[in-house]
Short mmCIF file of C-alpha atoms in Angstrom, two decimals:
data_model
loop_
_atom_site.label_atom_id
_atom_site.label_comp_id
_atom_site.label_asym_id
_atom_site.label_seq_id
_atom_site.Cartn_x
_atom_site.Cartn_y
_atom_site.Cartn_z
CA MET A 1 117.87 153.38 55.97
CA GLY A 2 119.99 154.97 58.66
CA LEU A 3 118.97 155.46 62.29
CA SER A 4 121.04 157.19 64.95
CA LEU A 5 121.92 155.35 68.16
CA ILE A 6 122.06 158.45 70.34
CA PRO A 7 118.30 158.70 71.15
CA PHE A 8 118.22 155.04 72.27
CA VAL A 9 121.17 155.28 74.68
CA SER A 10 120.08 155.84 78.27
CA ARG A 11 122.53 156.59 81.07
CA ARG A 12 122.02 155.14 84.53
CA HIS A 13 124.07 155.65 87.66
CA ASN A 14 124.65 153.56 90.82
CA THR A 15 123.85 150.26 89.07
CA VAL A 16 127.09 148.44 89.89
CA ASN A 17 126.27 145.54 92.24
CA PHE A 18 127.59 142.08 93.13
CA PHE A 19 126.34 140.46 89.94
CA MET A 20 128.03 143.08 87.76
CA ARG A 21 131.41 142.87 89.47
CA HIS A 22 131.90 139.16 88.68
CA THR A 23 131.83 137.10 85.54
CA ALA A 24 129.23 134.44 84.72
CA LYS A 25 131.73 131.67 85.47
CA GLU A 26 132.39 133.04 88.94
CA LEU A 27 128.67 133.40 89.65
CA TRP A 28 127.91 129.82 88.57
CA ASN A 29 130.79 128.60 90.71
CA THR A 30 129.02 129.90 93.84
CA ILE A 31 126.22 127.34 93.48
CA THR A 32 127.91 124.50 91.57
CA ALA A 33 131.23 124.24 93.40
CA ILE A 34 131.80 121.23 95.64
CA SER A 35 134.46 120.47 98.18
CA SER A 36 136.71 117.42 98.20
CA ALA A 37 134.75 115.95 101.11
CA GLY A 38 131.53 116.40 99.14
CA LYS A 39 133.02 114.57 96.17
CA LYS A 40 133.84 111.59 98.38
CA LYS A 41 130.25 111.46 99.60
CA GLY A 42 128.85 111.45 96.07
CA ARG A 43 127.34 114.92 96.06
CA GLN A 44 128.83 115.85 92.71
CA ALA A 45 126.24 113.83 90.79
CA THR A 46 123.38 115.79 92.35
CA ARG A 47 124.77 119.28 91.76
CA GLN A 48 123.37 121.53 89.06
CA ARG A 49 125.58 122.06 86.03
CA PRO A 50 126.38 125.53 84.67
CA ARG A 51 124.30 126.62 81.71
CA ASP A 52 124.96 129.31 79.16
CA LEU A 53 121.99 131.63 79.62
CA ASN A 54 123.04 133.81 76.65
CA ARG A 55 123.11 130.94 74.21
CA ALA A 56 120.84 131.42 71.17
CA ARG A 57 120.43 135.08 72.14
CA MET A 58 122.27 136.87 69.37
CA VAL A 59 122.55 140.62 69.25
CA GLY A 60 120.39 142.12 66.55
CA GLN A 61 118.21 139.05 66.00
CA GLY A 62 114.49 139.42 66.58
CA VAL A 63 111.38 140.32 64.60
CA PHE A 64 113.70 142.31 62.36
CA THR A 65 117.40 141.74 61.84
CA ALA A 66 119.42 144.77 62.95
CA THR A 67 122.99 145.46 61.89
CA MET A 68 124.80 147.33 64.65
CA PRO A 69 128.34 148.49 63.81
CA GLY A 70 130.69 147.70 66.65
CA LEU A 71 128.34 145.06 68.19
CA ASN A 72 127.50 142.42 65.62
CA THR A 73 129.39 143.84 62.64
CA THR A 74 132.75 145.48 62.14
CA VAL A 75 133.08 149.24 61.85
CA SER A 76 133.95 150.41 58.34
CA PRO A 77 135.37 153.82 57.30
CA ASP A 78 131.98 154.73 55.86
CA MET A 79 130.44 154.57 59.34
CA LEU A 80 132.79 157.11 60.96
CA ALA A 81 130.20 159.83 60.57
CA GLY A 82 128.16 158.30 63.43
CA PRO A 83 126.75 155.00 64.73
CA ALA A 84 123.67 153.75 62.94
CA ILE A 85 121.36 150.73 62.90
CA ASP A 86 120.26 149.13 59.68
CA LEU A 87 117.00 147.12 59.81
CA HIS A 88 116.25 144.47 57.21
CA GLU A 89 114.27 141.26 56.86
CA HIS A 90 114.74 138.38 59.30
CA ASP A 91 117.04 135.56 58.19
CA PRO A 92 115.15 132.16 58.29
CA GLU A 93 118.38 130.18 58.68
CA ILE A 94 119.17 131.91 61.95
CA GLN A 95 115.64 131.20 63.18
CA LYS A 96 116.11 127.49 62.48
CA LYS A 97 119.27 127.45 64.60
CA VAL A 98 117.43 129.10 67.49
CA ASP A 99 114.54 126.61 67.25
CA SER A 100 116.90 123.63 67.17
CA PHE A 101 118.64 124.91 70.30
CA HIS A 102 115.34 125.21 72.17
CA GLU A 103 114.38 121.66 71.15
CA ARG A 104 117.68 120.28 72.47
CA SER A 105 117.36 122.20 75.74
CA THR A 106 113.79 121.01 76.40
CA LYS A 107 114.29 117.41 75.26
CA ARG A 108 116.11 116.40 78.42
CA SER A 109 113.50 118.00 80.67
CA LYS A 110 110.70 116.16 78.80
CA GLU A 111 112.48 112.84 79.29
CA ARG A 112 112.58 113.43 83.03
CA GLN A 113 108.85 114.06 83.16
CA GLN A 114 106.88 111.16 84.60
CA ILE A 115 104.74 109.24 82.14
CA LYS A 116 101.06 109.59 82.94
CA LEU A 117 99.58 106.13 83.34
CA HIS A 118 96.01 104.95 83.03
CA PRO A 119 94.30 104.45 86.41
CA LEU A 120 94.04 100.71 85.75
CA GLU A 121 97.79 100.51 85.08
CA ARG A 122 98.84 102.29 88.26
CA GLY A 123 99.79 100.32 91.33
CA PHE A 124 99.23 100.90 95.01
CA SER A 125 101.84 103.72 94.99
CA SER A 126 100.06 105.95 92.43
CA GLY A 127 102.38 106.84 89.54
CA LYS A 128 105.53 105.35 91.09
CA VAL A 129 107.13 102.09 90.04
CA PRO A 130 106.07 99.87 93.02
CA GLY A 131 102.85 98.08 92.22
CA GLN A 132 103.05 98.39 88.44
CA LYS A 133 103.19 95.54 85.95
CA LEU A 134 106.67 95.32 84.45
CA GLY A 135 106.23 92.48 81.96
CA ALA A 136 107.72 89.01 81.70
CA PRO A 137 111.38 88.23 82.44
CA ALA A 138 113.85 87.84 79.60
CA PRO A 139 114.68 84.30 78.42
CA ILE A 140 117.28 82.45 80.52
CA ASP A 141 119.32 79.69 78.83
CA GLY A 142 116.70 79.31 76.11
CA GLN A 143 113.81 79.11 78.58
CA THR A 144 111.10 81.68 77.83
CA PHE A 145 108.55 83.16 80.23
CA ALA A 146 105.76 84.11 77.87
CA ASP A 147 102.90 83.59 80.34
CA PHE A 148 104.67 85.26 83.28
CA GLU A 149 104.08 88.69 84.80
CA SER A 150 106.22 90.71 87.20
CA TYR A 151 105.50 93.26 89.91
CA CYS A 152 107.84 95.62 91.73
CA LEU A 153 106.95 95.49 95.42
CA GLU A 154 109.54 97.98 96.69
CA MET A 155 112.06 100.47 95.32
CA LYS A 156 114.21 102.34 97.81
CA ARG A 157 117.61 103.95 98.20
CA THR A 158 120.09 102.27 100.55
CA SER A 159 123.49 103.38 101.77
CA ASN A 160 126.63 101.68 103.02
CA MET A 161 129.42 103.39 104.96
CA THR A 162 132.88 102.47 103.64
CA GLY A 163 136.29 103.31 105.00
CA ASN A 164 137.79 104.98 101.94
CA MET A 165 134.80 106.24 99.93
CA GLY A 166 132.50 107.23 102.76
CA ARG A 167 128.79 106.61 102.41
CA LYS A 168 127.92 104.88 99.12
CA HIS A 169 124.31 105.00 97.95
CA SER A 170 122.59 102.35 95.84
CA MET A 171 119.11 101.43 94.60
CA ASN A 172 117.35 98.39 96.07
CA ALA A 173 114.53 96.66 94.13
CA LEU A 174 112.20 93.90 95.38
CA MET A 175 110.61 92.00 92.49
CA VAL A 176 108.20 89.06 92.29
CA THR A 177 107.24 87.16 89.16
CA GLY A 178 104.78 84.36 88.45
CA ASN A 179 102.39 82.83 85.93
CA GLY A 180 99.21 82.76 88.05
CA LYS A 181 99.16 78.92 88.02
CA GLY A 182 101.13 78.11 91.16
CA THR A 183 104.65 79.01 89.97
CA ALA A 184 106.29 82.17 91.33
CA GLY A 185 109.56 83.55 92.66
CA TRP A 186 110.97 86.65 94.28
CA ALA A 187 114.37 88.31 94.61
CA VAL A 188 116.13 91.48 95.77
CA CYS A 189 118.90 93.19 93.80
CA LYS A 190 120.93 96.36 94.10
CA ALA A 191 122.36 98.71 91.49
CA PRO A 192 124.36 101.97 91.57
CA ILE A 193 122.52 105.13 92.45
CA HIS A 194 120.36 106.65 89.69
CA GLN A 195 120.17 103.23 87.95
CA MET A 196 116.70 102.16 88.97
CA THR A 197 116.07 100.31 85.70
CA ALA A 198 119.16 98.16 86.17
CA ALA A 199 118.06 97.16 89.68
CA ILE A 200 114.60 96.20 88.43
CA TYR A 201 115.96 94.15 85.53
CA GLN A 202 118.47 92.25 87.68
CA ALA A 203 115.88 91.52 90.38
CA ARG A 204 113.35 90.30 87.80
CA GLN A 205 115.86 87.96 86.19
CA ARG A 206 116.99 86.62 89.54
CA ALA A 207 113.37 86.01 90.57
CA ALA A 208 112.84 84.07 87.33
CA SER A 209 115.80 81.84 88.17
CA ARG A 210 114.42 81.10 91.67
CA LEU A 211 110.95 79.86 90.84
CA VAL A 212 109.05 77.58 93.22
CA HIS A 213 105.83 75.63 92.71
CA VAL A 214 102.98 76.01 95.21
CA GLU A 215 100.18 73.46 95.41
CA LEU A 216 96.71 75.04 95.55
CA LEU A 217 93.40 73.59 96.66
CA GLU A 218 90.95 73.60 93.73
CA ASP A 219 93.36 76.00 91.97
CA ARG A 220 92.04 78.90 94.05
CA THR A 221 93.17 78.81 97.70
CA ILE A 222 95.61 77.23 100.17
CA TYR A 223 95.21 73.76 101.67
CA GLN A 224 95.20 74.79 105.32
CA ASP A 225 95.60 77.87 107.48
CA PHE A 226 99.21 78.57 108.40
CA TYR A 227 101.30 80.93 110.48
CA ALA A 228 104.64 82.35 109.31
CA GLU A 229 107.02 84.98 110.59
CA CYS A 230 110.19 86.76 109.52
CA ARG A 231 111.98 89.28 111.71
CA ASN A 232 109.23 91.35 113.32
CA SER A 233 106.52 90.57 110.74
CA ARG A 234 103.95 87.89 111.54
CA ILE A 235 101.20 86.75 109.19
CA TRP A 236 98.23 84.40 109.47
CA ALA A 237 96.93 83.03 106.16
CA LEU A 238 93.37 81.73 106.45
CA ARG A 239 91.62 79.65 103.80
CA ARG A 240 88.31 81.04 102.56
CA PRO A 241 85.40 79.61 100.48
CA LYS A 242 84.90 80.22 96.81
CA GLY A 243 83.95 83.76 95.90
CA PHE A 244 85.44 85.35 99.04
CA GLY A 245 88.27 87.11 97.20
CA VAL A 246 91.68 88.23 98.41
CA VAL A 247 91.70 90.35 101.57
CA ALA A 248 95.31 91.05 102.49
CA HIS A 249 98.16 93.54 102.51
CA ALA A 250 98.66 95.42 99.23
CA ARG A 251 102.01 93.68 98.55
CA LEU A 252 100.62 90.27 99.49
CA MET A 253 97.67 90.81 97.12
CA LYS A 254 100.11 91.15 94.22
CA ILE A 255 101.88 87.95 95.28
CA CYS A 256 98.55 86.09 95.49
CA GLU A 257 97.70 87.27 91.97
CA LEU A 258 100.98 85.93 90.56
CA VAL A 259 100.71 82.64 92.48
CA GLY A 260 97.07 82.10 91.48
CA ILE A 261 95.35 82.39 94.87
CA LYS A 262 91.83 83.76 94.50
CA ASP A 263 90.23 83.25 97.93
CA ILE A 264 92.25 83.99 101.07
CA TYR A 265 92.37 86.22 104.11
CA ILE A 266 95.79 87.29 105.43
CA LYS A 267 96.21 89.14 108.70
CA VAL A 268 99.51 90.94 109.36
CA GLU A 269 100.79 91.74 112.83
CA GLY A 270 103.96 93.50 113.87
CA SER A 271 105.85 95.38 111.16
CA SER A 272 103.77 95.87 108.02
CA THR A 273 106.31 98.13 106.26
CA ASN A 274 109.18 95.63 106.06
CA TYR A 275 108.11 94.32 102.66
CA GLN A 276 111.03 91.94 102.26
CA ALA A 277 110.14 90.24 105.54
CA LEU A 278 106.47 90.01 104.52
CA THR A 279 107.39 88.44 101.19
CA ALA A 280 109.82 85.97 102.75
CA ALA A 281 107.32 84.92 105.43
CA PHE A 282 104.46 84.42 102.95
CA PHE A 283 106.54 82.39 100.51
CA THR A 284 107.87 80.27 103.40
CA GLY A 285 104.32 79.46 104.47
CA LEU A 286 103.27 78.60 100.91
CA ILE A 287 106.27 76.32 100.32
CA ASN A 288 105.75 74.45 103.62
CA GLN A 289 102.16 73.62 102.76
CA GLU A 290 101.08 70.01 102.81
CA SER A 291 98.24 68.55 100.77
CA HIS A 292 95.50 66.60 102.50
CA GLN A 293 96.56 63.33 100.89
CA ARG A 294 100.19 63.70 101.97
CA LEU A 295 99.06 64.55 105.49
CA ALA A 296 96.88 61.45 105.60
CA GLU A 297 99.73 59.24 104.35
CA ARG A 298 102.22 60.67 106.84
CA MET A 299 99.95 60.52 109.89
CA ARG A 300 98.10 57.31 108.82
CA MET A 301 94.84 58.99 109.79
CA HIS A 302 91.73 60.28 108.07
CA VAL A 303 91.62 64.02 107.32
CA VAL A 304 88.17 65.21 108.34
CA GLU A 305 86.66 68.58 107.52
CA MET A 306 83.88 70.23 109.53
CA SER A 307 82.64 73.46 107.97
CA ARG A 308 79.85 75.83 108.77
CA THR A 309 78.16 75.21 105.42
CA THR A 310 77.53 71.57 106.39
CA HIS A 311 76.46 72.51 109.94
CA TYR A 312 79.81 71.19 111.23
CA LEU A 313 79.02 67.61 110.27
CA PRO A 314 82.26 65.58 109.72
CA LYS A 315 83.31 64.90 106.15
CA ILE A 316 86.31 62.76 105.14
CA ILE A 317 88.34 64.51 102.46
CA ALA A 318 91.48 62.31 102.45
CA SER A 319 92.41 58.80 103.62
CA PRO A 320 95.71 56.86 103.60
CA ILE A 321 96.13 54.60 100.57
CA LYS A 322 99.59 53.05 101.01
CA SER A 323 98.83 51.83 104.54
CA ASP A 324 95.82 51.14 106.75
CA PRO A 325 94.59 53.87 109.09
CA ARG A 326 95.63 53.59 112.72
CA ASN A 327 93.19 52.58 115.44
CA ASP A 328 92.21 54.78 118.33
CA ASP A 329 94.58 52.88 120.62
CA GLU A 330 97.55 53.61 118.35
CA ILE A 331 96.95 57.37 118.24
CA LEU A 332 98.91 59.26 120.89
CA PRO A 333 97.21 61.93 123.00
CA HIS A 334 99.33 64.79 121.60
CA GLU A 335 98.26 63.83 118.04
CA ARG A 336 94.57 64.50 118.72
CA ILE A 337 94.69 68.15 117.63
CA THR A 338 93.07 70.30 115.00
CA LEU A 339 94.77 71.52 111.85
CA ASP A 340 94.94 75.06 113.25
CA ASP A 341 97.10 73.86 116.13
CA PHE A 342 99.02 71.48 113.87
CA TYR A 343 100.12 74.07 111.31
CA GLY A 344 99.68 77.28 113.29
CA GLU A 345 101.98 76.19 116.13
CA GLY A 346 99.20 76.98 118.58
CA ARG A 347 99.21 80.65 117.60
CA TYR A 348 96.10 82.63 116.80
CA PRO A 349 95.80 86.16 115.43
CA LEU A 350 94.91 88.91 117.81
CA SER A 351 91.17 89.58 117.71
CA ARG A 352 89.89 92.64 119.49
CA GLN A 353 86.27 92.76 120.50
CA LYS A 354 84.35 95.57 118.86
CA PRO A 355 82.82 98.15 121.20
CA GLU A 356 79.12 97.77 121.84
CA PRO A 357 76.77 100.23 120.13
CA PHE A 358 75.26 103.05 122.13
CA TRP A 359 71.73 101.55 121.97
CA VAL A 360 72.63 98.24 123.67
CA LYS A 361 71.83 99.56 127.15
CA SER A 362 68.70 101.42 126.12
CA GLN A 363 65.35 100.44 127.64
CA GLN A 364 63.76 99.51 124.31
CA HIS A 365 66.60 97.13 123.40
CA GLN A 366 66.57 95.49 126.82
CA HIS A 367 62.84 94.90 126.46
CA LEU A 368 63.37 93.32 123.00
CA VAL A 369 66.05 91.00 124.37
CA TRP A 370 63.74 89.97 127.21
CA ALA A 371 60.88 89.29 124.76
CA ASN A 372 63.10 87.09 122.49
CA HIS A 373 64.69 85.18 125.38
CA PRO A 374 62.21 82.25 125.31
CA PHE A 375 62.97 81.65 121.60
CA ARG A 376 66.78 81.81 121.83
CA ASN A 377 67.33 78.08 121.04
CA HIS A 378 64.77 77.68 118.26
CA GLU A 379 67.35 78.04 115.47
CA ASP A 380 69.63 75.34 116.91
CA VAL A 381 66.65 72.99 117.41
CA ARG A 382 65.54 73.55 113.81
CA ILE A 383 69.01 72.69 112.48
CA ARG A 384 69.15 69.54 114.59
CA LEU A 385 65.69 68.40 113.44
CA LEU A 386 66.68 68.97 109.82
CA ALA A 387 69.91 67.04 110.30
CA ASP A 388 68.03 64.09 111.86
CA SER A 389 65.36 64.14 109.07
CA VAL A 390 62.60 64.66 111.63
CA VAL A 391 61.34 67.73 109.79
CA PRO A 392 61.40 67.88 105.98
CA ARG A 393 63.56 70.55 104.44
CA TRP A 394 61.46 73.48 103.24
CA THR A 395 63.51 74.20 100.16
CA ARG A 396 62.62 76.27 97.13
CA THR A 397 61.65 73.14 95.20
CA GLU A 398 59.33 72.00 97.98
CA ARG A 399 57.69 75.41 98.14
CA ARG A 400 57.12 75.35 94.40
CA LYS A 401 55.56 71.86 94.60
CA TYR A 402 53.28 72.98 97.46
CA ALA A 403 52.06 76.00 95.47
CA GLN A 404 51.44 73.87 92.38
CA ASN A 405 49.48 71.29 94.41
CA LEU A 406 47.39 74.00 96.05
CA HIS A 407 46.65 75.53 92.66
CA GLU A 408 45.48 72.17 91.22
CA ARG A 409 43.22 71.50 94.24
CA ALA A 410 41.67 74.94 93.90
CA MET A 411 41.04 74.46 90.17
CA ASN A 412 39.41 71.03 90.81
CA GLY A 413 37.05 72.48 93.41
CA ILE A 414 38.58 70.70 96.40
CA VAL A 415 39.71 73.94 98.00
CA PRO A 416 37.46 77.02 97.79
CA VAL A 417 38.84 79.84 95.70
CA PRO A 418 39.02 83.13 97.60
CA SER A 419 36.68 85.73 96.21
CA GLY A 420 38.63 88.74 97.33
CA ILE A 421 42.22 89.72 97.83
CA GLY A 422 43.14 86.42 99.44
CA LEU A 423 40.07 86.53 101.74
CA SER A 424 37.32 83.90 101.37
CA GLU A 425 34.78 85.91 103.42
CA TYR A 426 35.26 89.09 101.43
CA LYS A 427 32.11 90.31 99.73
CA LEU A 428 31.52 93.31 97.55
CA ARG A 429 29.29 96.04 98.98
CA PRO A 430 26.10 96.39 96.93
CA GLN A 431 25.95 99.65 95.08
CA SER A 432 22.88 101.75 95.94
#
């Protein structure tokens, strides 16, 4: 079948512009070229590379394969009568080449796409690396870390100005690893730019080689409240009862999980974005902890605890074993301090008083306060009477015994049984 080319040729005028005066190489050079100063600063790695936009676009290939003399085929003497286009069936081999090219071109872009994680697998930085679980470290000198887990606390780009190469960029990774049973470690490592995985791996291995053991009270919390600081970051770690949970900075929560701390409250003051300083300060406070028994042996004194749950009654939790406790005359005046002053260096976290509600100064509230003023000390008197065994404790067991005794007396006829809804004088109205 022969088809003339003349009807399909359209003539246009005034279409010569900037993009038609230059070749594709010259056009790509306008956006991909880089100066010598830019090469020294490392801008060449971030520049876009030229791409052949006409690749896999062959003349005459489409739904039907077209043979065009002078374009995709040579001109033979038989075609001198006039240009013509021959249409025939599409070649499947050519289609396979085109499909393979598209797969290669899109493969790299798919690799760059971020992997969508499950919400439970994401960290505190959404889909980014910081906060995600990165597995156990690799074995070091035959020592395996099967029960360990690692977290990335920070991943950032840093730069260093050099004399000959200019500003050199690198990736900085802060990693912490632990087994959740009191053993943990942390480290910071750098790697060349665009090598985030290498920085994470090196930091994780270095953290595994710098493990420390932290003693925990009842395998859930710290022994005593402590204060620690690093640079402009200050933290107060406060011990909490069982079931309180971990209330702390997002990075410190991950550290508590790897150490094995389950009940703690940590208050951060100063800089809360310097994560390396926060990590260093918290680990310093954990390492400098002292168990109650070691404190008693060192001070030759009894360690006494007074908690709110026991109405602040003293309770001895540790006593010296290797030596006898000191008498009151042997204890110096500056040693008569609480554990908060002993370990907290006399520092206390800043506590701001909450503003009063709007209804505090209302007339109704003032009248309620005036009405309850005579009974303001009843709760303290009740606690003191219970502590001195003057009044029996009205516990749930005692209430159950009282109800059972009252029930037996009513069934034996000692106590009259109420005839109504708890009222002994209630009588039914006679129906007329």
